[in-house]
CSV table of C-alpha atoms in Angstrom, one decimal:
chain,number,residue,atom,x,y,z
A,8,MET,CA,12.4,-14.5,-5.9
A,9,THR,CA,12.7,-12.5,-9.1
A,10,ASN,CA,16.0,-10.7,-9.6
A,11,THR,CA,15.8,-7.2,-10.9
A,12,ASN,CA,18.8,-7.6,-13.2
A,13,GLU,CA,17.5,-10.8,-14.7
A,14,LEU,CA,14.3,-9.1,-15.7
A,15,GLN,CA,16.3,-6.7,-17.7
A,16,THR,CA,18.3,-9.3,-19.7
A,17,PRO,CA,17.3,-10.3,-23.3
A,18,VAL,CA,14.6,-12.9,-24.0
A,19,SER,CA,15.3,-15.8,-26.5
A,20,GLY,CA,13.2,-15.7,-29.6
A,21,ASP,CA,11.7,-19.1,-28.9
A,22,VAL,CA,10.4,-18.1,-25.5
A,23,GLN,CA,9.1,-14.8,-26.7
A,24,GLN,CA,7.2,-16.5,-29.5
A,25,ALA,CA,5.8,-19.1,-27.2
A,26,VAL,CA,4.5,-16.4,-24.7
A,27,ASN,CA,3.1,-14.3,-27.5
A,28,ALA,CA,1.3,-17.4,-28.8
A,29,LEU,CA,-0.2,-18.2,-25.3
A,30,ALA,CA,-1.4,-14.6,-25.1
A,31,ASP,CA,-2.9,-14.8,-28.6
A,32,ALA,CA,-4.7,-18.0,-27.8
A,33,ALA,CA,-6.0,-16.3,-24.6
A,34,ALA,CA,-7.3,-13.4,-26.6
A,35,ILE,CA,-9.3,-15.7,-28.9
A,36,ALA,CA,-10.7,-17.5,-25.9
A,37,GLN,CA,-11.5,-14.1,-24.2
A,38,HIS,CA,-13.5,-12.9,-27.2
A,39,GLU,CA,-15.9,-15.8,-26.7
A,40,LEU,CA,-15.9,-15.4,-22.9
A,41,ALA,CA,-16.9,-11.8,-23.3
A,42,GLN,CA,-20.2,-12.9,-24.9
A,43,ALA,CA,-21.1,-15.3,-22.0
A,44,THR,CA,-23.9,-14.5,-19.7
A,45,ALA,CA,-23.5,-13.8,-16.0
A,46,ASP,CA,-25.2,-17.0,-15.2
A,47,THR,CA,-22.8,-19.0,-17.4
A,48,LYS,CA,-19.8,-17.4,-15.8
A,49,ASN,CA,-21.1,-17.9,-12.3
A,50,GLY,CA,-21.6,-21.5,-13.1
A,51,VAL,CA,-18.0,-21.8,-14.1
A,52,LEU,CA,-16.9,-20.1,-10.8
A,53,MET,CA,-19.0,-22.4,-8.6
A,54,ALA,CA,-17.6,-25.4,-10.4
A,55,ILE,CA,-14.1,-24.2,-9.8
A,56,ALA,CA,-14.8,-23.6,-6.1
A,57,ASP,CA,-16.2,-27.1,-5.7
A,58,ALA,CA,-13.2,-28.6,-7.6
A,59,LEU,CA,-10.8,-26.6,-5.3
A,60,ASP,CA,-12.5,-28.1,-2.3
A,61,ALA,CA,-12.4,-31.6,-3.8
A,62,HIS,CA,-8.7,-31.3,-4.6
A,63,ALA,CA,-7.6,-29.2,-1.6
A,64,SER,CA,-5.4,-32.0,-0.2
A,65,ASP,CA,-3.6,-32.4,-3.6
A,66,ILE,CA,-2.9,-28.6,-3.7
A,67,ALA,CA,-1.8,-28.6,-0.1
A,68,ASP,CA,0.6,-31.5,-0.7
A,69,ALA,CA,2.2,-29.6,-3.6
A,70,ASN,CA,2.4,-26.6,-1.4
A,71,ALA,CA,4.1,-28.5,1.4
A,72,MET,CA,6.9,-29.4,-1.0
A,73,ASP,CA,7.2,-25.7,-2.1
A,74,MET,CA,7.2,-24.7,1.6
A,75,GLN,CA,10.0,-27.1,2.5
A,76,ALA,CA,12.1,-26.1,-0.5
A,77,ALA,CA,11.7,-22.4,0.4
A,78,PHE,CA,12.5,-23.0,4.1
A,79,ASP,CA,15.6,-25.0,3.1
A,80,ALA,CA,16.6,-22.1,0.9
A,81,GLY,CA,16.4,-19.6,3.8
A,82,MET,CA,13.1,-17.8,3.0
A,83,ASP,CA,12.1,-15.6,5.9
A,84,GLN,CA,9.0,-16.1,8.0
A,85,GLY,CA,7.0,-13.3,6.4
A,86,LYS,CA,7.4,-14.7,2.9
A,87,LEU,CA,6.8,-18.3,4.1
A,88,ASP,CA,3.5,-17.1,5.5
A,89,ARG,CA,2.5,-15.7,2.1
A,90,LEU,CA,3.6,-18.9,0.4
A,91,LYS,CA,1.5,-21.1,2.7
A,92,PHE,CA,-1.5,-22.6,0.9
A,93,ASP,CA,-2.7,-25.4,3.1
A,94,VAL,CA,-6.1,-27.1,3.2
A,95,ILE,CA,-7.6,-24.3,5.3
A,96,ARG,CA,-6.3,-21.6,2.9
A,97,VAL,CA,-7.5,-23.5,-0.2
A,98,ALA,CA,-10.9,-23.7,1.4
A,99,ALA,CA,-10.9,-20.0,2.1
A,100,ALA,CA,-9.9,-19.3,-1.5
A,101,ALA,CA,-12.7,-21.5,-2.7
A,102,GLN,CA,-15.1,-19.5,-0.6
A,103,GLY,CA,-13.7,-16.3,-2.2
A,104,VAL,CA,-14.5,-17.7,-5.6
A,105,ARG,CA,-18.1,-18.4,-4.5
A,106,HIS,CA,-18.4,-14.9,-3.2
A,107,VAL,CA,-17.2,-13.5,-6.6
A,108,ALA,CA,-19.9,-15.5,-8.2
A,109,THR,CA,-22.5,-13.7,-6.2
A,110,LEU,CA,-21.3,-10.3,-7.2
A,111,PRO,CA,-22.9,-8.2,-10.0
A,112,ASP,CA,-21.4,-8.8,-13.4
A,113,PRO,CA,-19.8,-5.4,-14.4
A,114,VAL,CA,-19.7,-6.3,-18.1
A,115,GLY,CA,-22.3,-4.4,-20.0
A,116,GLU,CA,-23.1,-2.0,-17.1
A,117,ILE,CA,-24.2,1.4,-18.4
A,118,VAL,CA,-21.8,4.0,-16.7
A,119,ARG,CA,-23.7,7.0,-18.2
A,120,GLY,CA,-25.9,7.8,-21.1
A,121,TYR,CA,-27.8,10.6,-22.7
A,122,ASP,CA,-29.6,11.8,-25.8
A,123,LEU,CA,-28.1,14.4,-28.1
A,124,GLY,CA,-30.1,17.1,-29.8
A,125,ASN,CA,-29.4,15.5,-33.2
A,126,GLY,CA,-31.3,12.3,-32.1
A,127,LEU,CA,-28.3,10.2,-31.3
A,128,ARG,CA,-28.5,8.2,-28.0
A,129,LEU,CA,-25.1,7.6,-26.4
A,130,GLN,CA,-24.2,5.0,-23.8
A,131,GLN,CA,-20.9,4.4,-22.1
A,132,GLN,CA,-20.7,0.6,-21.2
A,133,ARG,CA,-18.2,-1.4,-19.2
A,134,VAL,CA,-16.2,-4.0,-21.2
A,135,PRO,CA,-13.4,-6.3,-20.3
A,136,LEU,CA,-9.8,-5.2,-20.4
A,137,GLY,CA,-8.8,-8.2,-22.5
A,138,VAL,CA,-5.7,-10.3,-21.7
A,139,ILE,CA,-4.4,-9.5,-18.3
A,140,GLY,CA,-0.8,-10.5,-17.4
A,141,MET,CA,0.1,-11.1,-13.7
A,142,ILE,CA,3.6,-11.4,-12.4
A,143,TYR,CA,3.7,-12.3,-8.8
A,144,GLU,CA,5.9,-14.3,-6.3
A,145,ALA,CA,5.3,-16.7,-3.5
A,146,ARG,CA,1.6,-15.9,-3.4
A,147,PRO,CA,-0.4,-19.0,-4.5
A,148,ASN,CA,-3.7,-17.6,-3.4
A,149,VAL,CA,-3.3,-15.0,-6.1
A,150,THR,CA,-3.6,-17.7,-8.7
A,151,VAL,CA,-7.2,-18.5,-7.6
A,152,ASP,CA,-8.1,-14.8,-7.0
A,153,VAL,CA,-6.9,-13.8,-10.5
A,154,ALA,CA,-8.6,-16.7,-12.2
A,155,ALA,CA,-11.9,-16.0,-10.5
A,156,LEU,CA,-11.9,-12.2,-11.1
A,157,CYS,CA,-10.8,-12.5,-14.7
A,158,LEU,CA,-13.4,-15.1,-15.6
A,159,LYS,CA,-16.2,-13.2,-13.9
A,160,SER,CA,-15.2,-9.9,-15.6
A,161,GLY,CA,-14.7,-11.5,-19.0
A,162,ASN,CA,-11.0,-11.3,-19.1
A,163,ALA,CA,-8.3,-13.9,-19.9
A,164,ALA,CA,-5.2,-14.3,-17.6
A,165,ILE,CA,-1.6,-15.0,-18.3
A,166,LEU,CA,0.2,-15.9,-15.1
A,167,ARG,CA,3.8,-16.0,-13.9
A,168,GLY,CA,3.6,-17.1,-10.3
A,169,GLY,CA,7.3,-17.5,-9.5
A,170,HIS,CA,9.6,-20.4,-8.7
A,171,ALA,CA,8.9,-20.6,-5.0
A,172,ALA,CA,5.2,-21.5,-5.6
A,173,GLU,CA,5.7,-23.4,-8.8
A,174,ARG,CA,4.3,-26.8,-7.6
A,175,THR,CA,1.4,-25.2,-5.8
A,176,ASN,CA,0.4,-23.0,-8.8
A,177,ALA,CA,0.7,-26.0,-11.2
A,178,ALA,CA,-1.6,-28.1,-9.0
A,179,THR,CA,-4.1,-25.2,-8.7
A,180,LEU,CA,-4.1,-24.4,-12.4
A,181,GLN,CA,-4.6,-28.1,-13.3
A,182,VAL,CA,-7.9,-28.0,-11.3
A,183,ILE,CA,-9.0,-24.8,-13.0
A,184,ASP,CA,-8.0,-26.2,-16.5
A,185,GLU,CA,-10.0,-29.4,-16.0
A,186,VAL,CA,-13.1,-27.4,-15.0
A,187,LEU,CA,-12.9,-25.1,-18.0
A,188,GLN,CA,-12.6,-28.1,-20.3
A,189,GLU,CA,-15.5,-30.0,-18.7
A,190,LEU,CA,-17.7,-26.9,-19.2
A,191,HIS,CA,-16.5,-26.5,-22.8
A,192,PHE,CA,-14.5,-23.3,-22.2
A,193,ASP,CA,-11.0,-22.9,-23.7
A,194,PRO,CA,-8.4,-23.5,-21.0
A,195,ALA,CA,-6.3,-20.9,-22.7
A,196,LEU,CA,-8.4,-18.4,-20.7
A,197,VAL,CA,-6.1,-19.1,-17.7
A,198,ALA,CA,-2.6,-19.9,-18.7
A,199,SER,CA,0.9,-19.9,-17.1
A,200,VAL,CA,4.4,-19.1,-18.3
A,201,ASP,CA,6.0,-20.7,-15.3
A,202,ARG,CA,7.5,-23.4,-17.5
A,203,TYR,CA,9.8,-20.7,-19.0
A,204,GLY,CA,11.0,-19.5,-15.6
A,205,ARG,CA,12.2,-15.9,-15.2
A,206,GLU,CA,12.5,-15.6,-19.0
A,207,GLY,CA,8.8,-16.1,-19.2
A,208,ALA,CA,8.3,-13.0,-17.0
A,209,ARG,CA,10.6,-11.0,-19.2
A,210,ALA,CA,8.7,-12.2,-22.3
A,211,MET,CA,5.4,-11.0,-20.8
A,212,MET,CA,6.9,-7.6,-20.3
A,213,ARG,CA,7.8,-7.4,-24.0
A,214,ALA,CA,4.5,-8.9,-25.3
A,215,THR,CA,3.2,-5.6,-26.7
A,216,GLY,CA,0.1,-6.1,-28.7
A,217,HIS,CA,-0.5,-9.5,-27.2
A,218,ILE,CA,-1.0,-8.7,-23.5
A,219,ASP,CA,-3.3,-5.7,-22.9
A,220,VAL,CA,-2.2,-4.8,-19.4
A,221,LEU,CA,0.4,-6.2,-16.9
A,222,ILE,CA,0.1,-6.2,-13.2
A,223,PRO,CA,3.0,-7.0,-10.9
A,224,ARG,CA,2.3,-8.1,-7.3
A,225,GLY,CA,5.2,-8.7,-4.9
A,226,GLY,CA,8.2,-7.0,-3.4
A,227,ALA,CA,9.3,-3.5,-4.2
A,228,GLY,CA,12.1,-4.8,-6.4
A,229,LEU,CA,9.8,-6.9,-8.6
A,230,ILE,CA,7.2,-4.1,-8.9
A,231,GLN,CA,9.7,-1.4,-9.9
A,232,SER,CA,11.5,-3.7,-12.4
A,233,VAL,CA,8.2,-4.3,-14.2
A,234,VAL,CA,7.1,-0.7,-14.0
A,235,HIS,CA,10.4,0.5,-15.5
A,236,GLU,CA,11.1,-2.3,-18.0
A,237,SER,CA,7.7,-3.3,-19.3
A,238,ARG,CA,6.7,-2.3,-22.8
A,239,VAL,CA,3.2,-3.4,-22.0
A,240,PRO,CA,1.0,-0.9,-20.0
A,241,VAL,CA,1.3,-1.5,-16.3
A,242,ILE,CA,-1.0,-1.1,-13.3
A,243,GLU,CA,1.3,-0.6,-10.4
A,244,THR,CA,0.5,-2.4,-7.2
A,245,GLY,CA,2.4,-1.0,-4.3
A,246,ALA,CA,4.8,-2.1,-1.6
A,247,GLY,CA,3.3,-1.3,1.8
A,248,ASN,CA,5.3,1.2,3.9
A,249,VAL,CA,2.1,1.7,5.9
A,250,HIS,CA,1.7,4.2,8.7
A,251,ILE,CA,-0.5,4.6,11.8
A,252,TYR,CA,-0.6,8.1,13.3
A,253,VAL,CA,-1.7,8.3,16.9
A,254,ASP,CA,-3.1,11.8,17.5
A,255,SER,CA,-3.1,13.6,20.8
A,256,SER,CA,-6.7,12.8,21.4
A,257,ALA,CA,-6.5,9.0,20.6
A,258,ASP,CA,-8.1,6.4,22.9
A,259,ILE,CA,-5.0,4.7,24.2
A,260,ASP,CA,-6.5,1.3,24.9
A,261,LYS,CA,-8.1,1.1,21.5
A,262,ALA,CA,-4.9,2.4,19.8
A,263,ILE,CA,-2.8,-0.3,21.4
A,264,ASP,CA,-5.2,-3.0,20.1
A,265,ILE,CA,-5.2,-1.5,16.6
A,266,VAL,CA,-1.4,-1.2,16.3
A,267,VAL,CA,-0.8,-4.7,17.6
A,268,ASN,CA,-3.3,-6.1,15.1
A,269,ALA,CA,-2.0,-4.1,12.2
A,270,LYS,CA,1.6,-5.1,12.9
A,271,THR,CA,1.4,-8.7,14.1
A,272,GLN,CA,-1.7,-10.4,12.6
A,273,ARG,CA,0.2,-11.2,9.4
A,274,VAL,CA,3.6,-9.6,9.0
A,275,GLY,CA,4.3,-10.6,5.4
A,276,VAL,CA,1.4,-8.7,3.8
A,277,CYS,CA,1.4,-5.3,2.2
A,278,ASN,CA,-1.3,-3.9,4.5
A,279,ALA,CA,0.6,-4.6,7.7
A,280,ALA,CA,1.7,-1.5,9.6
A,281,GLU,CA,5.4,-0.6,9.3
A,282,LYS,CA,5.6,2.8,11.0
A,283,LEU,CA,4.0,4.3,14.1
A,284,ILE,CA,3.9,8.1,14.2
A,285,VAL,CA,2.9,9.5,17.7
A,286,HIS,CA,2.0,13.1,18.7
A,287,ARG,CA,4.3,14.5,21.4
A,288,ASP,CA,1.4,15.4,23.7
A,289,ILE,CA,0.4,11.7,24.1
A,290,ALA,CA,3.8,10.1,23.7
A,291,ARG,CA,4.7,9.7,27.4
A,292,GLN,CA,1.3,8.1,28.3
A,293,PHE,CA,1.0,6.0,25.2
A,294,LEU,CA,4.5,4.7,24.2
A,295,PRO,CA,5.5,2.8,27.4
A,296,ARG,CA,2.2,0.8,27.2
A,297,MET,CA,2.5,0.4,23.4
A,298,ALA,CA,6.1,-0.8,23.7
A,299,GLN,CA,5.2,-3.3,26.4
A,300,ALA,CA,2.5,-4.8,24.0
A,301,LEU,CA,5.0,-4.9,21.1
A,302,ALA,CA,7.6,-6.5,23.3
A,303,ARG,CA,5.1,-9.3,24.2
A,304,ALA,CA,4.6,-9.8,20.5
A,305,HIS,CA,8.4,-10.0,19.9
A,306,VAL,CA,8.4,-6.9,17.7
A,307,THR,CA,11.7,-5.0,17.3
A,308,ILE,CA,11.3,-1.3,17.5
A,309,HIS,CA,13.3,1.2,15.5
A,310,ALA,CA,12.9,4.4,17.4
A,311,ASP,CA,13.8,8.0,17.0
A,312,GLU,CA,15.8,9.8,19.7
A,313,LEU,CA,12.9,11.0,21.9
A,314,SER,CA,10.8,7.8,21.6
A,315,MET,CA,13.9,5.8,22.4
A,316,ARG,CA,14.4,7.7,25.6
A,317,ILE,CA,10.7,7.3,26.6
A,318,MET,CA,10.5,3.6,25.9
A,319,GLY,CA,14.0,2.9,27.2
A,320,ASP,CA,13.3,4.6,30.6
A,321,ALA,CA,10.1,2.5,31.0
A,322,ASP,CA,12.1,-0.7,32.1
A,323,ILE,CA,10.1,-3.0,29.8
A,324,LYS,CA,11.0,-6.7,29.9
A,325,ASP,CA,12.4,-8.2,26.7
A,326,ILE,CA,12.0,-5.0,24.7
A,327,GLN,CA,14.0,-5.0,21.5
A,328,LEU,CA,14.9,-1.3,20.9
A,329,LEU,CA,17.1,0.0,18.1
A,330,ALA,CA,18.0,3.6,17.1
A,331,ALA,CA,16.2,4.4,13.8
A,332,ASP,CA,18.1,5.9,10.9
A,333,GLU,CA,17.0,7.5,7.7
A,334,ALA,CA,16.7,4.2,5.9
A,335,ASP,CA,14.2,3.0,8.4
A,336,TRP,CA,11.6,5.6,7.5
A,337,GLY,CA,11.3,4.3,3.9
A,338,ALA,CA,11.6,0.6,4.7
A,339,GLU,CA,9.0,-2.1,4.3
A,340,TYR,CA,10.1,-4.6,6.9
A,341,LEU,CA,7.6,-7.4,6.2
A,342,ALA,CA,8.7,-8.8,9.6
A,343,LEU,CA,8.2,-8.3,13.3
A,344,GLU,CA,9.7,-4.8,13.2
A,345,ILE,CA,8.3,-1.3,13.3
A,346,GLY,CA,9.6,2.2,13.1
A,347,VAL,CA,8.4,4.8,15.7
A,348,ARG,CA,8.7,8.5,15.5
A,349,ILE,CA,7.3,11.4,17.6
A,350,VAL,CA,6.0,14.5,15.9
A,351,ASP,CA,5.0,17.9,17.3
A,352,SER,CA,1.9,18.4,15.2
A,353,LEU,CA,-0.6,16.8,12.9
A,354,ASP,CA,0.9,18.7,10.0
A,355,GLU,CA,4.3,17.2,10.8
A,356,ALA,CA,2.8,13.8,10.8
A,357,ILE,CA,1.1,14.4,7.4
A,358,ASP,CA,4.4,15.7,5.9
A,359,HIS,CA,6.3,12.7,7.2
A,360,ILE,CA,3.8,10.2,5.9
A,361,ASN,CA,3.4,11.8,2.5
A,362,ARG,CA,7.2,11.9,2.1
A,363,TYR,CA,8.0,8.3,3.1
A,364,SER,CA,4.8,6.4,2.3
A,365,THR,CA,4.4,4.1,-0.7
A,366,HIS,CA,0.8,5.5,-0.9
A,367,HIS,CA,-0.8,2.2,0.1
A,368,THR,CA,-2.7,2.7,3.4
A,369,GLU,CA,-2.4,5.0,6.3
A,370,SER,CA,-4.6,5.2,9.5
A,371,ILE,CA,-5.3,8.0,12.0
A,372,LEU,CA,-6.3,7.2,15.6
A,373,SER,CA,-8.1,10.2,17.0
A,374,ARG,CA,-11.2,11.5,18.6
A,375,ASP,CA,-10.8,15.0,17.1
A,376,TYR,CA,-13.1,15.4,14.2
A,377,THR,CA,-11.2,18.4,12.8
A,378,ASN,CA,-7.9,16.5,12.8
A,379,ILE,CA,-9.6,13.4,11.3
A,380,GLU,CA,-10.9,15.5,8.4
A,381,ARG,CA,-7.6,17.2,7.9
A,382,PHE,CA,-5.7,13.9,7.8
A,383,THR,CA,-8.1,12.1,5.4
A,384,LYS,CA,-8.0,15.0,3.0
A,385,ALA,CA,-4.2,15.7,3.1
A,386,ILE,CA,-2.8,12.1,3.0
A,387,ASP,CA,-2.0,11.1,-0.5
A,388,SER,CA,-2.6,7.3,-0.3
A,389,ALA,CA,-5.0,4.9,-2.0
A,390,VAL,CA,-6.7,4.1,1.3
A,391,VAL,CA,-7.0,6.1,4.5
A,392,MET,CA,-8.5,4.5,7.7
A,393,VAL,CA,-9.9,6.2,10.7
A,394,ASN,CA,-9.7,4.5,14.1
A,395,ALA,CA,-9.2,1.2,12.3
A,396,SER,CA,-6.4,-1.3,11.5
A,397,THR,CA,-4.7,-1.0,8.2
A,398,ARG,CA,-5.3,-4.7,7.8
A,399,PHE,CA,-8.8,-3.9,6.6
A,400,THR,CA,-7.4,-2.8,3.2
A,401,ASP,CA,-8.2,-6.0,1.3
A,402,GLY,CA,-10.4,-6.8,-1.6
A,403,GLY,CA,-12.2,-9.5,0.4
A,404,VAL,CA,-12.9,-7.2,3.3
A,405,PHE,CA,-14.1,-4.5,1.0
A,406,GLY,CA,-16.7,-6.9,-0.4
A,407,PHE,CA,-14.9,-7.7,-3.7
A,408,GLY,CA,-14.6,-11.4,-3.0
A,409,ALA,CA,-11.0,-11.2,-3.9
A,410,GLU,CA,-8.6,-8.7,-5.4
A,411,LEU,CA,-6.1,-8.5,-8.3
A,412,GLY,CA,-3.9,-6.4,-6.1
A,413,ILE,CA,-3.9,-3.0,-4.4
A,414,SER,CA,-3.1,-0.3,-6.9
A,415,THR,CA,-1.1,2.7,-5.6
A,416,GLN,CA,-1.1,4.6,-8.8
A,417,LYS,CA,-3.7,7.2,-9.8
A,418,LEU,CA,-4.6,6.2,-13.4
A,419,HIS,CA,-7.4,3.7,-14.1
A,420,ALA,CA,-7.6,2.1,-10.7
A,421,ARG,CA,-6.5,3.0,-7.1
A,422,GLY,CA,-6.8,0.8,-4.0
A,423,PRO,CA,-8.0,-2.8,-4.0
A,424,MET,CA,-8.8,-3.9,-7.5
A,425,GLY,CA,-12.0,-5.9,-7.9
A,426,LEU,CA,-14.3,-6.6,-10.8
A,427,GLN,CA,-15.1,-3.1,-11.8
A,428,GLU,CA,-11.4,-2.2,-11.9
A,429,MET,CA,-10.9,-5.0,-14.3
A,430,THR,CA,-13.0,-3.3,-16.9
A,431,THR,CA,-12.7,-0.4,-19.2
A,432,THR,CA,-15.4,1.3,-21.2
A,433,LYS,CA,-16.6,1.9,-24.7
A,434,TRP,CA,-19.2,4.3,-26.2
A,435,VAL,CA,-22.1,2.9,-28.1
A,436,GLY,CA,-24.2,5.3,-30.2
A,437,TYR,CA,-27.8,4.5,-31.3
A,438,GLY,CA,-29.2,6.5,-34.2
A,439,ASN,CA,-32.3,6.4,-36.4
A,440,GLY,CA,-30.5,6.6,-39.7
A,441,GLN,CA,-29.5,10.3,-39.5
A,442,VAL,CA,-26.2,11.6,-40.7
A,443,ARG,CA,-24.3,14.6,-39.6
A,444,ALA,CA,-24.9,17.6,-41.8
């Protein structure tokens, strides 16, 4: 895992020059890619998907070594789950690449256009961002997602995938590299700085004028280090202190199913629920049944005083119940743990969520249309779900094929980042020889 202090230490001149050179080579290759047709890019993606399937066992073998090393080093189960990239997950990643190939090419799309009174015709067109740097940790699927999205949107990618997944990423990138060469594309389009270790990540953060934008994806420590230390523009992807609010009118049976799914389906992902906020009027009906379901799933509950009493008095077998403190409300557990708080009103729930949320995803479970409207308008997060699991916040689920990450900032992109979010725009003016008087 990347250490915050290490990201802040100086970078040797040799490593900085090497990373700058990789980025410059990527920029040259990107200029040619930007001219490629959608059919040409789609052909590259389909070939990469086929190659991933053909070499799935090789990638999985490399991943098995990474998994064993991480387990021996004491990596927790949530992070081990993210690190896993077996044959089944490689096949799923390949399918994601194929899906990206079927999506419309955003490059060249006319966002808006109009004619001026002086005869000039203006068009705002989508164009690639350029060279995109990704710093991520223990997420080998991201290597495939980033490569596919960047190639389709006409961008180049410089990757730092972290020590934990180094063998997996190397095996995956070798497959992509070979396809690019076979199809006469410059392999500099998708390059890695993993050979330079953590110093490579620091060099990416200082590659002003070489890398156009930097996107961190990982734990809160990594993300904040990049946001605060990078000299390259950053799109912040967020940690997921994700909330579910159970309103007084919620359907209890459906609410239990949604919460169990959101908390337990995959605990190590940023869209897993971390906090459960419950309206007082439904708490005594809902919480004992909810706690029983969570106990069966071996979830530890960090409860406020009132919810502790309600669940503690229910005599639930094998319940793991702890008193919540202030630190719990801001914590992203990434484990089989959840915080529970009872509130007196919808407004109190909204205030709590907006105060402690990382502005990733929140969900309201309610049958009151007025409360639903109030919640969706007042919650300041990238995604708001209604009567649905927070696990739906995902680029693949949203129809993007894959995602670069889930942006929690408000400039350029917000929410899952797909092809359109990987473009910027430029204006093109068409005249008939006139000049401005």
